[in-house]
Amino acid sequence: MRKKAGLILFPKFFYFLLTVFLLVSLELPPSGLAQEYPTKTIQLIVPFPPGGSTDLTGRFVATYLSKKWGQTISVVNKPGAGGTTGVMFALRSKNDGYTMLMDVISAGTLNPAIEGKLPYKWDEPTLVARTNISPLVFFVKGDSHWRNLREVLEDVKKDPEKFTYGTSGLGGPSTFSIAQLLEAAGIDPTKVARVVLQGGAPTVTNVAGGHVDFASQNLSEVISMIQAKKIKGLAVTTPQRVKQLPDIPTSKEAGYPAYKLVGWNGIAGPANLPDYVIKKWDQGIREIMNDPAFVEDMERIGAPVSYMGPKDWKAVLEEEYKSAMKFAEKLGLRK
Amino acid sequence: MKRANIIGALIILLFSVLFTVEAKKMPLFEGASPGPGFIPFWIGGLVMILSFGLLLQSLRMDPQKGKVPFMEKKHGLKDIVYITLSLFAYCGLILLVGYPISTFLFLLFLMKAVGKYSYKFSLGISIMATAALQGIFNYWLEMALPKGILIPL
Amino acid sequence: MEVLQQLILGFSVALTPTNLFYCFVGVFIGTLIGVLPGFGPTAGIAILIPVSLSLPPTTALIMLAGIYYGSMYGGSTTAILINTPGEAASIPTALDGYKMARQGRAGPALGMAAISSFIAGTFSIVGLMLLAPPLASVALAFGPPEYFSLMFLGLTMVASLAGKSLIKGLLAGLFGILLSTIGMDPISGSERFSYGNPDLLSGIDFISVVVGLFAISEILINAEESMVGVYETKLKGLFPTIQDWIDCKWALVRSSIFGFLIGLLPGASASIAAFICYDLEKKFSKHPEKFGEGAIEGVAAAEGANNAAVGGGMVPLLTLGIPPSAPLAILLGALMIHGLRPGPLLFTQNPDFVWGLIASMYIGNIMLLVLNLPLVGFWASMIKIPYPILAPIVLSLCVIGAYGARNNMLDVWVALIFGVIGFFMRKLDFPSAPVVLALVLAPMVENALRQSLTISRGNILIFMMRPISAVLLILAAISLFLSIYTRMKKSSKVQALIESSSTD
C-alpha cells in the first residue's frame, strides 16, 4: 500500500519540481522590439584566449557599454585557428544582435587574404564600427650597432639572405608590415628569412636575445622592453609619433612612409545584422570614445582609440584586404 | 588477451598508414626548413614500423601466459556499454535541450541502470546534483554552457 | 640588505586586512575551481578576471595570484582523488597520487602535495626575490634551438613513463605527437587533418584528452568491477608518516631547485617542470619501479616542481613582461587592465606593487597550507561517497570541464572518444601519460625545430653549435640512456628473482 502511494505522489511532485527548475533556468525570450534592444545579456565573442590585446579591448568595451546600456555584455573567449574559430561561431549565430564579435585585423582582412580556403569571406561579417588602432613598432636588439631604420635596410639590401626577422604569427600585421617595409626599400621579402614565432612576447624576446635580427610588433608588446633598453625602436607606423615612446620617429620621418600598416579592433556581427543593432552599437561606441576613462584605459593597453563608422570602415578594410592579397601572393603566403 | 593485442596492433597499423598517406600530400619541406608534412609523415612512418613490430610481438605471444582474459566479468560489459552510450546521448541531448535537463536525465539513468538504486533515491539525488551543478556553473561562475537548439536553456 | 628592506615594505602592503582577505578569497576560490575536473589555473584566472576588475590593482593581483596557487593545488586534489589532473602539471601527481588513494593513502598523498607545494613554492619565491634581474638575462638567451633541445629533453621522458612495454609506451608517445599535428599548422598556416571542419582546425585541446584518458576511462574501467570497493575504504592515516618524510627529503630539494629553474624559462610551463622533476626523482631513486605504483616521492617531486615553477615563471613575467605560460599570460593581461605594465622597469617604477605581490605569494602559500591541510580529511572522505553516485556526477563534471577550456563542444566529443580509447588502452597495457606529455610538448618541439632550421638556413648543426642547446641535448641523450639502462637492469633483476625462486 505504501509503495503504491509513493508511486502516485512521486511523479506529481517530480513534475512540479522539474517545472520549477526549468522556469528558474529559462531565460525569457527577447521582446524583439527594436526600441528596447538590448533586453537581455549580449555575448561578445573574442576569438582569442584571455589576456591578449583583443581580449582586453573587448573587456573594456563590454564594461563601458554595459554600464551605459544597463545590460550585461559578457565576454566569451572562443580561441582557435588564429581567430577563425571565433569568427565562425559569431557568423553562425543568430543575427539578433545578442551575439557580437570583437574583430581584429588578423581575422578581419589578413587571414582571408592568406587562406584561400578560409570558411568565411572578409566581408561576410557585418562591420559596425572600429574601436581602436594598434600602432606597430619596428625594433632591433637593444645594443645593436644600427642607429636608425635606414642603416638596417641598407645592410639588409646588401645581403638579404644573411638576415632573419621574427613574426608573431604567420600572417598577422607583423608579417605584412615587414613586407611593406622591405618592398619600399627595394628588397625582395622572400630573400630574408622569416621566422614564425608564437605570439608577440616570444618575438620580442627573440630579438632582445639576438636570435633574430628585427621585427615589427604592436605597441603594447614592446613598450616595457624598449623602456628597459633591451630592444631599440626605430620607427612607428602611425602618421604621428606615439605618446608613450616619443623618441621613435614615424616611418615617414625615417624615410619609409610605405611602412604604415596599423592593427585595429572593431565591433562586427553576423551577416545581415538589423539596422537598429548597427545603429545602437555605432552610437554606443561613439559615446564611449568621448569618455576620458575609456580613452585612458585603451591607451594603457597600447590600443589608442580611433573610431570609424560602418561605411568608412568598410571602405578602408576593402583597401586593406586588396593590399594584403597582393603581399600574400608576393610572399608566397597565399594558399 | 593475445587476440586483443593483435587486433589492437592492427588498428594502430591501419591508423598510421592512413596518417602517413595523408601527410605525404602536404609539403615536406618549405625552403630550408621542414614543412607541415614533415613531422606527421616521419612520425607516421615510425608508428607504422613500431606497430608492425608490436603485431609480430603479439603474434608470438604465448597464449597461455597469464591467462588474463580481455573482459573479466561479463556483467561488467553491460555497465560499460550503458555508461558509454549514455555519455554520448547526454552530450547530444545537451545540444538539443541544454544542460540542466540533460544532466538530470543522465544522472537519473545511470543511477537506475547501473547503480540500481530505487526511483525515489535516484530522482532525489539527480535533482539535487543537477541543481548544484547548475548553480555552481551557471550562476556562480557564470560560465556559458552550450545552449540547446530546441529548448535554449 | 636592500632586499630585506623591500620585502618588509612588501609585507606591509600585503598584510593589510583587505589584501589578506582577497588573498584568502583567491586561494579558496582557486582551490574550488581547481578541484573541478578539467579546470586548472588558466580557467580559474580567466573566470575571475571580471571580479578582479573592480578592485585596486595590487589587491586584484594578489587575489589572482592566490587563484593561481589555489587552482594548481585544486588540480592536484582531483588528480589524486579521481585520477583527473586539473592541468598538465598535475599529470605526474595523478600517476602516483591516485594509486595511493586507491590504497587508502589519499590523506598522505594530499598532505604531501600540499606541503611540498608549500616548501617548493616558498623556495621559488625566495629565488625570485633574490635572483630576478640576473635570471632575466638567462631567459633571454633561450632562442628556438635552446627550446628545441629543452622540449626534446622533456620528450625523452616518454621512455621512462612507458611502463612495462617500451614499444607500447613509444607508440603512445608517438600517437600524442600525431594528435598534436591536427589543426592549423601555426607556421605555414595549412590545415592538417581537419578536412574543412572549423572546429578541428583549432586542434585537439589537451584538457579534453586528459579528461577522457584519465577520468572517463578510469570510470569505465571501474565499471567492469561491480562499482563497489574501488577505493580501499579504510583510510590509512591522514598525514604523511615520518618514513614518508625521510623518503621525500631529496625529492623536495631537487624539485624546488629544478622546478624554479625550468619555470623561469619563457615558454616552459609548470607542466614541463613537473614532468622533468618527476623523471629526475625516478632516476635518482633506489626503487624506480615503485614510481607509478604509489610512490609518495613522485607526488612530492611533481607537486614541488609545479609550484616552484610558478615562482620561477614570475621572473620573466615581472622582469621582462614575458609570460612563460598560459595562465601567466592571462595574469599579464590582468596586470595591463589595471594599468601596470610589467617589464624591467616594474621593479623600479612600482616597487610597492612588486614587493607586495611577492610578499602576498608567501602569504598565499601559507594560506594554501592552512586552508587545505584541515580539508585533507574532507576531500579524502569525498571518496567515501558510493561510487555509483560519485561516478555519474564526476562524468557530468568532466563534460563541463572539457567544454570549459575553449567553449567548444568538439572538446567534449574528443573527451568522450578518448574516454573510450583510454579504456582500451588500459586493457591492452598502453600507458596514457606519454600521450598527453607528447600532445603538450610536440607542438613546441616541432615549432622550435622549424624555427631553428629557418634561422640556420637548413643547417642541422645549429643545435650543437650553441652551448646551451648542446648541453641540453647531451642531457637528453643521458636521460634516454639512463631510462633504457634502468629498464634493462630491472628486467634482468626480475629475471634473477624468477630464476632464484624457481630453483627453490
Short mmCIF file of C-alpha atoms in Angstrom, two decimals, chain B residues 47-123:
data_model
loop_
_atom_site.label_atom_id
_atom_site.label_comp_id
_atom_site.label_asym_id
_atom_site.label_seq_id
_atom_site.Cartn_x
_atom_site.Cartn_y
_atom_site.Cartn_z
CA VAL B 47 54.38 4.38 -35.90
CA MET B 48 53.86 2.07 -38.85
CA ILE B 49 57.15 0.33 -38.18
CA LEU B 50 56.60 0.10 -34.44
CA SER B 51 53.05 -1.12 -34.73
CA PHE B 52 54.21 -3.77 -37.16
CA GLY B 53 56.78 -4.77 -34.59
CA LEU B 54 54.05 -4.86 -31.97
CA LEU B 55 51.99 -7.05 -34.24
CA LEU B 56 54.82 -9.52 -34.56
CA GLN B 57 55.35 -9.41 -30.81
CA SER B 58 51.66 -10.10 -30.24
CA LEU B 59 51.61 -12.95 -32.71
CA ARG B 60 54.47 -14.56 -30.90
CA MET B 61 52.78 -14.05 -27.56
CA ASP B 62 52.32 -17.23 -25.61
CA PRO B 63 48.51 -17.61 -25.40
CA GLN B 64 48.78 -19.36 -22.07
CA LYS B 65 50.96 -16.75 -20.43
CA GLY B 66 48.98 -15.14 -17.64
CA LYS B 67 45.53 -16.17 -18.55
CA VAL B 68 44.08 -12.70 -18.33
CA PRO B 69 41.01 -12.52 -20.47
CA PHE B 70 40.18 -9.19 -22.01
CA MET B 71 36.96 -8.70 -20.17
CA GLU B 72 36.99 -10.16 -16.71
CA LYS B 73 33.37 -10.17 -15.76
CA LYS B 74 30.72 -10.35 -18.36
CA HIS B 75 28.16 -8.40 -16.42
CA GLY B 76 30.62 -5.53 -16.29
CA LEU B 77 30.29 -5.25 -20.03
CA LYS B 78 26.68 -4.24 -19.73
CA ASP B 79 27.51 -1.44 -17.34
CA ILE B 80 30.29 -0.18 -19.53
CA VAL B 81 28.03 -0.09 -22.55
CA TYR B 82 25.35 1.72 -20.57
CA ILE B 83 27.80 4.33 -19.39
CA THR B 84 29.39 4.87 -22.77
CA LEU B 85 26.14 5.09 -24.71
CA SER B 86 24.50 7.33 -22.17
CA LEU B 87 27.51 9.62 -22.17
CA PHE B 88 27.23 10.15 -25.89
CA ALA B 89 23.47 10.51 -25.66
CA TYR B 90 23.93 13.01 -22.86
CA CYS B 91 26.16 15.25 -24.92
CA GLY B 92 23.89 15.05 -27.90
CA LEU B 93 20.99 15.89 -25.64
CA ILE B 94 22.78 18.93 -24.30
CA LEU B 95 22.95 20.30 -27.79
CA LEU B 96 19.19 19.83 -28.13
CA VAL B 97 17.72 20.75 -24.79
CA GLY B 98 20.51 22.40 -22.87
CA TYR B 99 22.48 21.46 -19.82
CA PRO B 100 20.01 21.18 -16.93
CA ILE B 101 17.51 18.77 -18.45
CA SER B 102 20.17 16.58 -19.99
CA THR B 103 22.21 16.34 -16.84
CA PHE B 104 19.15 15.43 -14.85
CA LEU B 105 18.19 12.65 -17.25
CA PHE B 106 21.74 11.43 -17.50
CA LEU B 107 22.23 11.15 -13.76
CA LEU B 108 18.84 9.54 -13.34
CA PHE B 109 19.54 6.96 -16.00
CA LEU B 110 22.92 5.95 -14.65
CA MET B 111 21.77 5.76 -11.08
CA LYS B 112 18.90 3.49 -12.04
CA ALA B 113 20.50 1.38 -14.72
CA VAL B 114 23.98 0.97 -13.32
CA GLY B 115 23.71 1.96 -9.70
CA LYS B 116 20.48 0.05 -9.33
CA TYR B 117 19.02 2.45 -6.84
CA SER B 118 15.31 2.93 -6.27
CA TYR B 119 13.39 5.50 -8.26
CA LYS B 120 12.88 7.74 -5.30
CA PHE B 121 16.52 7.79 -4.35
CA SER B 122 17.74 8.27 -7.88
CA LEU B 123 15.32 11.10 -8.53
#
